[in-house]
Structures are given as structure tokens and as C-alpha cells.
Amino acid sequence: MKQLSIYTLFASLAFLPLTACAASETPVQSAATQNGTAQNNLQAGANLKEGKSFTVITEGEGQDVILIPGLASPRDVWAATRMQLSGNYRVHSVQIRGFGDAPGANAEGRVLASFVAELADYIDDEIMRGDSEKKPIIIGHSLGGFSAMQLAAKHPGLVDRTMVVDSLPFFGMIFGAGATAQTMKPQAVMLRDMIAAQEKYTADARTLQSMSISDKGRAQVAAWAEAADPKAVAHFMYDLMTTDMRADMPGITVPVTMLYPLDETVLPAERVDTMYKAAFANAPAVTLKRIDGSRHFIMLDQPEAFANALEDFLAGK
């Protein structure tokens, strides 16, 4: 059973596994409804921009910071972080289409590469505009953290520095050192097709246990999952499971801070530290920082510790 606990802990890195279920009577809100609500709730001076694979709310003044949520999570996961950064930074809060609204372009195909490419274009066109001194700070959780690492690897000229909140350079690492993108493909196809075929789904109880230490946190994560579109989740999940960044990690020159959680009721500190150090052993630009008393959603479980780690990161410590 200990091996199952390890699997469950690492499964949280990609918001897996997700259990498909029958459609409920409450429909997922449409993109028009979600975007209208977001527009109506914008603070003075903020604006909403819509792209093919994501929408983004921009607010504030100062150095640009981009916040990217994880799989099946809306931009609301960063609500406290947006408040923390307000007044000192120009914050770009991304929401991947399908994670709280209609999937749009994310309903089919290789969605992760398209998302990262579109985000790079957004940085180039909307933030830097030819000014190499205006590189944004990128902060991403889970899938968002993986996307942030891809930006750092493929577009280093567009990134100042990056904070990754609990992610891995290759999801298949949880299945053993010999796992490759090719060997992961059959399971990835199975999960993609199973979830994409459903009208609605929910995170199972075991997965929710690995997401947050509190009932309140697990309820919040469950609500976010239920609002996500199955097709978008399915295709991002497939891409995450079959994209291996390990060969790219040694070449990343942008400073990366990687926050990872520890809950000693699940695994002892020494074992958790060893796993994360091994995962990033070939990534000299990555600095690991552990947040105790937390599971996957560190910002929900330890908001003060997360806020302090964020301040240190922003200060370059």
C-alpha cells in the first residue's frame, strides 16, 4: 500500500487520476457566461483579452507577472496571489479555455504546444513589444508550472525568471526511471479517450486527498474540477503525459524556483526530498524549496508560507 501512496502523491502533480461520471443536471457555464462575468467583475483599470487557447485578465502597474493555473483549475486559484501582487506589479491572470468555461480550440489536437506558443506570442506582442528589458516573471502551478518550464526552455528571451509550484519535467517519472513518452502513450490514450467521452466528471476521493490537507481545500478543488470541460482536461492530460522535458532541463538558463509540498502523514521528509532532488538533478537553474504541512495546492494549504516564498522569489532570494 505504500507504493499506492507514492502514486497518489505524484498523481496530484498532473491532477490525476480523474474519475469520469454521468452528466449532472447543472451544466458547465458557457464561455460567453464566464467571459461576461469576468468582464463585469473587472476592477478599475483591468481588462480582459481573449485568445484561442486562453483568456487573460490584466490589472495593475509595474513589472509584468504572468499567473498560470494547473489542470482543471481556473484563474481563481491565484486569487490571494493577485491581491498580494496588487499595487506593485502588472498581473496577467491566465485561464486556459475549458477550465471553467467552454474549451474552444482546446477540445482537440495537441493543445499544450499550442497553448505555450500562443502564450509566447502574447508575451512578445502584448508585454515586451520589442523591449528586451520588459521580460515578465512567470508563475505556474502543476500543468501551469510545466508550461512555465517550457517557456523557459524554448523562449528564454521572453522570461525573466520562473516559479514552478509542484510539477515535474516528465510525468512518466512516477512510473519508473525507464518510462518514456512512447511507453506512456497507451495509458495516455486510454485516459484521454475515456475522459473526453464524458459530459461531466469529478475528481475521485483518493485524488482529492492528495490535493489538499483540509476539507475546505478539497471541496474547493472538487468544485473547480466539476466546472472544467472534459475534452480540454483530456487533451491537456494526454499532452502532459507524453511530453518529456528532461533533455531540455540542463539547457534552461532562466532562474527557476520550484516549490514542492511535504505532508509527513503521507511520506517522510527524507523520501520526498530525495524524489524531488532526483527529478531535477540535471537542472542547474532550478532551486528547490520545500513547503511543509501541505499537499499539491500549496497556496490553499499554507497560504502564509506560500506568500513568504513568493516574496523571497520576487526579491531574488
CSV table of C-alpha atoms in Angstrom, one decimal:
chain,number,residue,atom,x,y,z
A,1,MET,CA,0.0,0.0,0.0
A,2,LYS,CA,2.9,2.4,0.4
A,3,GLN,CA,3.6,2.2,-3.3
A,4,LEU,CA,0.0,3.3,-3.9
A,5,SER,CA,0.5,6.3,-1.6
A,6,ILE,CA,3.5,7.3,-3.7
A,7,TYR,CA,1.5,7.0,-6.8
A,8,THR,CA,-1.3,9.1,-5.3
A,9,LEU,CA,1.0,11.8,-4.2
A,10,PHE,CA,2.7,12.2,-7.6
A,11,ALA,CA,-0.6,11.8,-9.4
A,12,SER,CA,-1.6,15.1,-7.9
A,13,LEU,CA,1.2,16.8,-9.9
A,14,ALA,CA,-1.0,16.4,-13.0
A,15,PHE,CA,-4.4,16.3,-11.3
A,16,LEU,CA,-4.7,12.6,-12.0
A,17,PRO,CA,-6.5,10.3,-11.9
A,18,LEU,CA,-9.8,11.8,-12.7
A,19,THR,CA,-12.9,9.6,-12.5
A,20,ALA,CA,-15.5,10.1,-15.2
A,21,CYS,CA,-19.1,10.2,-14.1
A,22,ALA,CA,-22.5,10.7,-15.6
A,23,ALA,CA,-23.7,14.2,-16.5
A,24,SER,CA,-25.3,16.2,-13.8
A,25,GLU,CA,-28.4,18.4,-14.2
A,26,THR,CA,-26.2,21.5,-13.7
A,27,PRO,CA,-24.4,22.4,-17.0
A,28,VAL,CA,-20.9,23.8,-17.2
A,29,GLN,CA,-21.2,27.6,-17.7
A,30,SER,CA,-20.7,28.6,-21.3
A,31,ALA,CA,-17.7,30.7,-22.5
A,32,ALA,CA,-20.0,33.7,-23.0
A,33,THR,CA,-21.3,33.5,-19.5
A,34,GLN,CA,-17.9,33.1,-18.0
A,35,ASN,CA,-16.3,35.8,-20.0
A,36,GLY,CA,-19.2,38.2,-19.4
A,37,THR,CA,-18.9,37.6,-15.6
A,38,ALA,CA,-15.2,38.2,-15.7
A,39,GLN,CA,-15.7,41.4,-17.7
A,40,ASN,CA,-18.3,42.7,-15.3
A,41,ASN,CA,-16.2,41.9,-12.2
A,42,LEU,CA,-13.0,43.5,-13.5
A,43,GLN,CA,-11.5,46.1,-11.2
A,44,ALA,CA,-11.0,49.6,-12.5
A,45,GLY,CA,-8.1,49.7,-14.9
A,46,ALA,CA,-8.2,46.0,-15.6
A,47,ASN,CA,-9.0,44.4,-18.9
A,48,LEU,CA,-9.9,41.0,-20.4
A,49,LYS,CA,-8.2,39.8,-23.5
A,50,GLU,CA,-9.3,36.6,-25.3
A,51,GLY,CA,-7.1,34.3,-27.3
A,52,LYS,CA,-7.7,31.0,-29.0
A,53,SER,CA,-6.5,28.7,-26.1
A,54,PHE,CA,-6.7,31.1,-23.1
A,55,THR,CA,-8.1,34.3,-21.8
A,56,VAL,CA,-6.2,36.7,-19.6
A,57,ILE,CA,-7.1,39.5,-17.2
A,58,THR,CA,-4.5,42.2,-16.8
A,59,GLU,CA,-4.5,44.6,-13.9
A,60,GLY,CA,-2.1,46.9,-12.0
A,61,GLU,CA,1.2,48.6,-12.9
A,62,GLY,CA,4.8,47.6,-12.5
A,63,GLN,CA,6.9,44.7,-13.7
A,64,ASP,CA,4.8,42.1,-15.5
A,65,VAL,CA,3.9,38.8,-13.8
A,66,ILE,CA,2.0,36.0,-15.5
A,67,LEU,CA,0.0,33.6,-13.4
A,68,ILE,CA,-0.8,30.2,-14.9
A,69,PRO,CA,-3.2,27.7,-13.2
A,70,GLY,CA,-3.0,24.0,-13.3
A,71,LEU,CA,-5.0,21.2,-15.0
A,72,ALA,CA,-8.8,21.8,-14.5
A,73,SER,CA,-8.1,24.9,-12.4
A,74,PRO,CA,-9.5,28.4,-13.2
A,75,ARG,CA,-7.6,31.7,-12.6
A,76,ASP,CA,-9.3,31.9,-9.2
A,77,VAL,CA,-6.7,29.6,-7.8
A,78,TRP,CA,-4.5,32.7,-7.8
A,79,ALA,CA,-7.0,35.0,-6.1
A,80,ALA,CA,-4.8,35.6,-3.0
A,81,THR,CA,-1.7,35.9,-5.1
A,82,ARG,CA,-3.4,38.6,-7.2
A,83,MET,CA,-4.2,40.5,-4.1
A,84,GLN,CA,-0.6,40.1,-2.8
A,85,LEU,CA,0.8,41.4,-6.0
A,86,SER,CA,-1.6,44.3,-6.5
A,87,GLY,CA,-0.1,47.8,-6.3
A,88,ASN,CA,3.4,46.6,-7.2
A,89,TYR,CA,3.1,44.6,-10.3
A,90,ARG,CA,1.2,44.4,-13.6
A,91,VAL,CA,-0.5,41.0,-13.2
A,92,HIS,CA,-1.7,38.8,-16.1
A,93,SER,CA,-4.0,36.1,-14.8
A,94,VAL,CA,-4.4,33.4,-17.4
A,95,GLN,CA,-7.3,31.0,-17.7
A,96,ILE,CA,-6.9,28.1,-20.1
A,97,ARG,CA,-10.0,27.6,-22.1
A,98,GLY,CA,-12.1,24.7,-20.8
A,99,PHE,CA,-11.0,25.1,-17.2
A,100,GLY,CA,-14.2,26.9,-16.1
A,101,ASP,CA,-15.6,27.8,-19.5
A,102,ALA,CA,-16.1,26.3,-23.0
A,103,PRO,CA,-13.0,24.5,-24.4
A,104,GLY,CA,-12.8,26.4,-27.7
A,105,ALA,CA,-9.6,25.4,-29.5
A,106,ASN,CA,-8.6,23.1,-26.6
A,107,ALA,CA,-11.3,20.5,-27.4
A,108,GLU,CA,-8.9,18.5,-29.8
A,109,GLY,CA,-5.4,18.1,-31.0
A,110,ARG,CA,-2.0,18.8,-29.3
A,111,VAL,CA,-3.2,21.6,-27.1
A,112,LEU,CA,-0.2,22.0,-24.8
A,113,ALA,CA,2.2,23.1,-27.5
A,114,SER,CA,-0.4,25.4,-29.0
A,115,PHE,CA,-1.0,27.0,-25.6
A,116,VAL,CA,2.7,27.6,-24.9
A,117,ALA,CA,3.2,29.0,-28.4
A,118,GLU,CA,0.2,31.4,-28.0
A,119,LEU,CA,1.5,32.5,-24.6
A,120,ALA,CA,4.9,33.2,-26.1
A,121,ASP,CA,3.2,35.3,-28.8
A,122,TYR,CA,1.2,37.1,-26.1
A,123,ILE,CA,4.4,38.0,-24.2
A,124,ASP,CA,6.1,39.2,-27.3
A,125,ASP,CA,3.2,41.2,-28.6
A,126,GLU,CA,1.4,42.5,-25.5
A,127,ILE,CA,4.2,42.8,-22.9
A,128,MET,CA,7.6,43.2,-24.4
A,129,ARG,CA,6.8,44.8,-27.8
A,130,GLY,CA,10.4,44.7,-28.9
A,131,ASP,CA,11.8,45.9,-25.5
A,132,SER,CA,14.2,43.2,-24.2
A,133,GLU,CA,14.2,44.8,-20.7
A,134,LYS,CA,10.5,44.0,-20.2
A,135,LYS,CA,10.7,40.3,-19.7
A,136,PRO,CA,7.8,39.0,-17.4
A,137,ILE,CA,8.0,36.8,-14.4
A,138,ILE,CA,6.2,33.5,-14.9
A,139,ILE,CA,4.5,31.7,-12.0
A,140,GLY,CA,2.7,28.4,-12.7
A,141,HIS,CA,1.1,25.6,-10.7
A,142,SER,CA,1.1,22.0,-11.8
A,143,LEU,CA,0.3,22.0,-15.6
A,144,GLY,CA,0.9,25.7,-15.4
A,145,GLY,CA,4.3,25.1,-13.9
A,146,PHE,CA,5.2,22.6,-16.7
A,147,SER,CA,4.1,25.3,-19.2
A,148,ALA,CA,6.3,27.8,-17.4
A,149,MET,CA,9.3,25.5,-17.7
A,150,GLN,CA,8.6,25.0,-21.4
A,151,LEU,CA,8.6,28.8,-21.9
A,152,ALA,CA,11.9,29.0,-20.0
A,153,ALA,CA,13.4,26.2,-22.2
A,154,LYS,CA,12.0,27.2,-25.6
A,155,HIS,CA,11.7,31.0,-25.2
A,156,PRO,CA,14.3,32.2,-22.7
A,157,GLY,CA,14.4,35.6,-24.2
A,158,LEU,CA,10.8,36.1,-23.2
A,159,VAL,CA,11.2,35.1,-19.5
A,160,ASP,CA,12.8,37.0,-16.6
A,161,ARG,CA,12.5,34.2,-14.0
A,162,THR,CA,10.1,31.4,-13.1
A,163,MET,CA,8.4,30.0,-10.1
A,164,VAL,CA,7.0,26.5,-10.5
A,165,VAL,CA,4.6,25.2,-7.9
A,166,ASP,CA,4.7,21.4,-7.7
A,167,SER,CA,5.4,20.0,-11.1
A,168,LEU,CA,7.8,17.6,-12.8
A,169,PRO,CA,9.8,17.7,-16.1
A,170,PHE,CA,8.1,14.5,-17.1
A,171,PHE,CA,5.0,13.0,-15.6
A,172,GLY,CA,6.1,9.5,-16.6
A,173,MET,CA,8.8,9.6,-14.0
A,174,ILE,CA,6.3,8.4,-11.4
A,175,PHE,CA,6.1,5.1,-13.2
A,176,GLY,CA,9.9,4.4,-13.0
A,177,ALA,CA,13.2,5.6,-14.4
A,178,GLY,CA,12.7,3.7,-17.6
A,179,ALA,CA,9.5,5.4,-18.6
A,180,THR,CA,9.5,7.4,-21.8
A,181,ALA,CA,6.9,9.4,-23.8
A,182,GLN,CA,6.5,6.4,-26.1
A,183,THR,CA,5.8,3.9,-23.3
A,184,MET,CA,3.4,6.3,-21.6
A,185,LYS,CA,1.4,6.7,-24.8
A,186,PRO,CA,-1.0,3.7,-24.5
A,187,GLN,CA,-2.1,4.7,-21.0
A,188,ALA,CA,-2.4,8.4,-22.0
A,189,VAL,CA,-4.6,7.5,-25.0
A,190,MET,CA,-6.8,5.4,-22.8
A,191,LEU,CA,-7.3,8.2,-20.2
A,192,ARG,CA,-7.8,10.8,-22.9
A,193,ASP,CA,-10.5,8.9,-24.7
A,194,MET,CA,-12.3,7.9,-21.5
A,195,ILE,CA,-12.5,11.4,-20.1
A,196,ALA,CA,-13.2,13.1,-23.4
A,197,ALA,CA,-16.2,10.9,-23.9
A,198,GLN,CA,-17.9,12.1,-20.8
A,199,GLU,CA,-20.2,15.1,-20.5
A,200,LYS,CA,-19.1,15.8,-16.9
A,201,TYR,CA,-16.6,14.3,-14.4
A,202,THR,CA,-15.3,14.7,-10.9
A,203,ALA,CA,-12.1,14.1,-9.1
A,204,ASP,CA,-12.3,10.9,-7.0
A,205,ALA,CA,-11.9,10.9,-3.3
A,206,ARG,CA,-8.3,9.5,-3.3
A,207,THR,CA,-7.1,12.1,-5.7
A,208,LEU,CA,-8.8,14.9,-3.7
A,209,GLN,CA,-6.9,13.6,-0.6
A,210,SER,CA,-3.6,14.3,-2.4
A,211,MET,CA,-4.7,17.8,-3.4
A,212,SER,CA,-5.2,19.5,-0.1
A,213,ILE,CA,-4.8,18.7,3.6
A,214,SER,CA,-8.2,20.4,4.6
A,215,ASP,CA,-11.8,19.6,3.9
A,216,LYS,CA,-12.2,23.2,2.7
A,217,GLY,CA,-9.3,22.9,0.3
A,218,ARG,CA,-10.6,19.6,-1.1
A,219,ALA,CA,-14.1,21.0,-1.6
A,220,GLN,CA,-12.7,24.0,-3.5
A,221,VAL,CA,-10.6,21.7,-5.8
A,222,ALA,CA,-13.6,19.5,-6.4
A,223,ALA,CA,-15.7,22.5,-7.4
A,224,TRP,CA,-13.1,23.7,-9.8
A,225,ALA,CA,-12.8,20.2,-11.4
A,226,GLU,CA,-16.6,19.9,-11.8
A,227,ALA,CA,-16.6,23.2,-13.7
A,228,ALA,CA,-13.9,22.1,-16.2
A,229,ASP,CA,-14.7,20.7,-19.6
A,230,PRO,CA,-13.8,17.0,-20.0
A,231,LYS,CA,-12.4,17.4,-23.5
A,232,ALA,CA,-10.0,20.2,-22.5
A,233,VAL,CA,-8.8,18.2,-19.5
A,234,ALA,CA,-8.4,15.0,-21.5
A,235,HIS,CA,-6.3,16.6,-24.2
A,236,PHE,CA,-4.1,18.6,-21.9
A,237,MET,CA,-3.7,15.4,-19.8
A,238,TYR,CA,-2.6,13.4,-22.8
A,239,ASP,CA,0.0,16.0,-23.8
A,240,LEU,CA,1.3,16.3,-20.3
A,241,MET,CA,1.8,12.5,-20.0
A,242,THR,CA,3.5,12.3,-23.4
A,243,THR,CA,5.8,15.4,-23.2
A,244,ASP,CA,9.2,14.8,-21.8
A,245,MET,CA,11.3,17.8,-20.8
A,246,ARG,CA,14.2,16.0,-19.1
A,247,ALA,CA,16.5,16.6,-22.0
A,248,ASP,CA,15.7,20.3,-22.0
A,249,MET,CA,16.3,20.9,-18.3
A,250,PRO,CA,20.1,21.2,-18.4
A,251,GLY,CA,19.9,24.0,-21.0
A,252,ILE,CA,17.5,26.2,-19.1
A,253,THR,CA,19.4,29.4,-18.1
A,254,VAL,CA,16.4,31.3,-16.7
A,255,PRO,CA,16.4,31.1,-12.8
A,256,VAL,CA,13.6,28.7,-11.7
A,257,THR,CA,12.3,28.3,-8.1
A,258,MET,CA,10.4,25.0,-7.6
A,259,LEU,CA,8.1,24.8,-4.6
A,260,TYR,CA,7.2,21.3,-3.5
A,261,PRO,CA,4.9,20.1,-0.7
A,262,LEU,CA,5.6,17.9,2.3
A,263,ASP,CA,2.9,16.1,4.3
A,264,GLU,CA,4.7,13.7,6.6
A,265,THR,CA,1.4,11.8,7.3
A,266,VAL,CA,1.8,10.6,3.7
A,267,LEU,CA,5.6,10.2,3.3
A,268,PRO,CA,8.6,11.0,5.4
A,269,ALA,CA,10.6,14.2,4.6
A,270,GLU,CA,13.7,12.3,3.5
A,271,ARG,CA,11.9,10.3,0.9
A,272,VAL,CA,10.0,13.3,-0.5
A,273,ASP,CA,13.3,15.4,-0.7
A,274,THR,CA,15.1,12.5,-2.5
A,275,MET,CA,12.3,12.2,-5.1
A,276,TYR,CA,12.2,15.9,-6.0
A,277,LYS,CA,16.0,16.2,-6.0
A,278,ALA,CA,16.3,13.3,-8.3
A,279,ALA,CA,13.7,14.7,-10.6
A,280,PHE,CA,15.6,18.0,-11.0
A,281,ALA,CA,19.1,16.6,-10.7
A,282,ASN,CA,20.0,17.7,-14.2
A,283,ALA,CA,18.5,21.2,-13.9
A,284,PRO,CA,21.2,23.5,-12.6
A,285,ALA,CA,19.0,26.6,-13.0
A,286,VAL,CA,16.3,25.1,-10.6
A,287,THR,CA,16.3,25.9,-6.9
A,288,LEU,CA,14.1,23.6,-4.8
A,289,LYS,CA,12.2,24.9,-1.8
A,290,ARG,CA,10.0,22.7,0.4
A,291,ILE,CA,6.8,23.9,2.0
A,292,ASP,CA,5.8,21.7,5.0
A,293,GLY,CA,2.3,20.8,6.0
A,294,SER,CA,1.0,20.9,2.5
A,295,ARG,CA,-0.2,18.8,-0.4
A,296,HIS,CA,-0.4,19.7,-4.0
A,297,PHE,CA,-2.3,23.0,-3.7
A,298,ILE,CA,0.3,24.7,-1.6
A,299,MET,CA,-1.3,28.1,-1.9
A,300,LEU,CA,-4.5,26.7,-0.3
A,301,ASP,CA,-2.9,24.6,2.4
A,302,GLN,CA,-0.1,27.0,3.6
A,303,PRO,CA,-1.1,30.5,2.3
A,304,GLU,CA,1.3,32.4,4.6
A,305,ALA,CA,4.3,30.1,3.8
A,306,PHE,CA,3.4,30.4,0.1
A,307,ALA,CA,3.2,34.2,0.3
A,308,ASN,CA,6.5,34.4,2.0
A,309,ALA,CA,8.2,32.1,-0.5
A,310,LEU,CA,6.7,34.2,-3.3
A,311,GLU,CA,8.1,37.4,-1.7
A,312,ASP,CA,11.6,35.8,-1.5
A,313,PHE,CA,11.3,34.7,-5.1
A,314,LEU,CA,10.3,38.2,-6.3
A,315,ALA,CA,13.1,39.7,-4.3
A,316,GLY,CA,15.6,37.4,-6.0
A,317,LYS,CA,16.5,35.5,-2.8
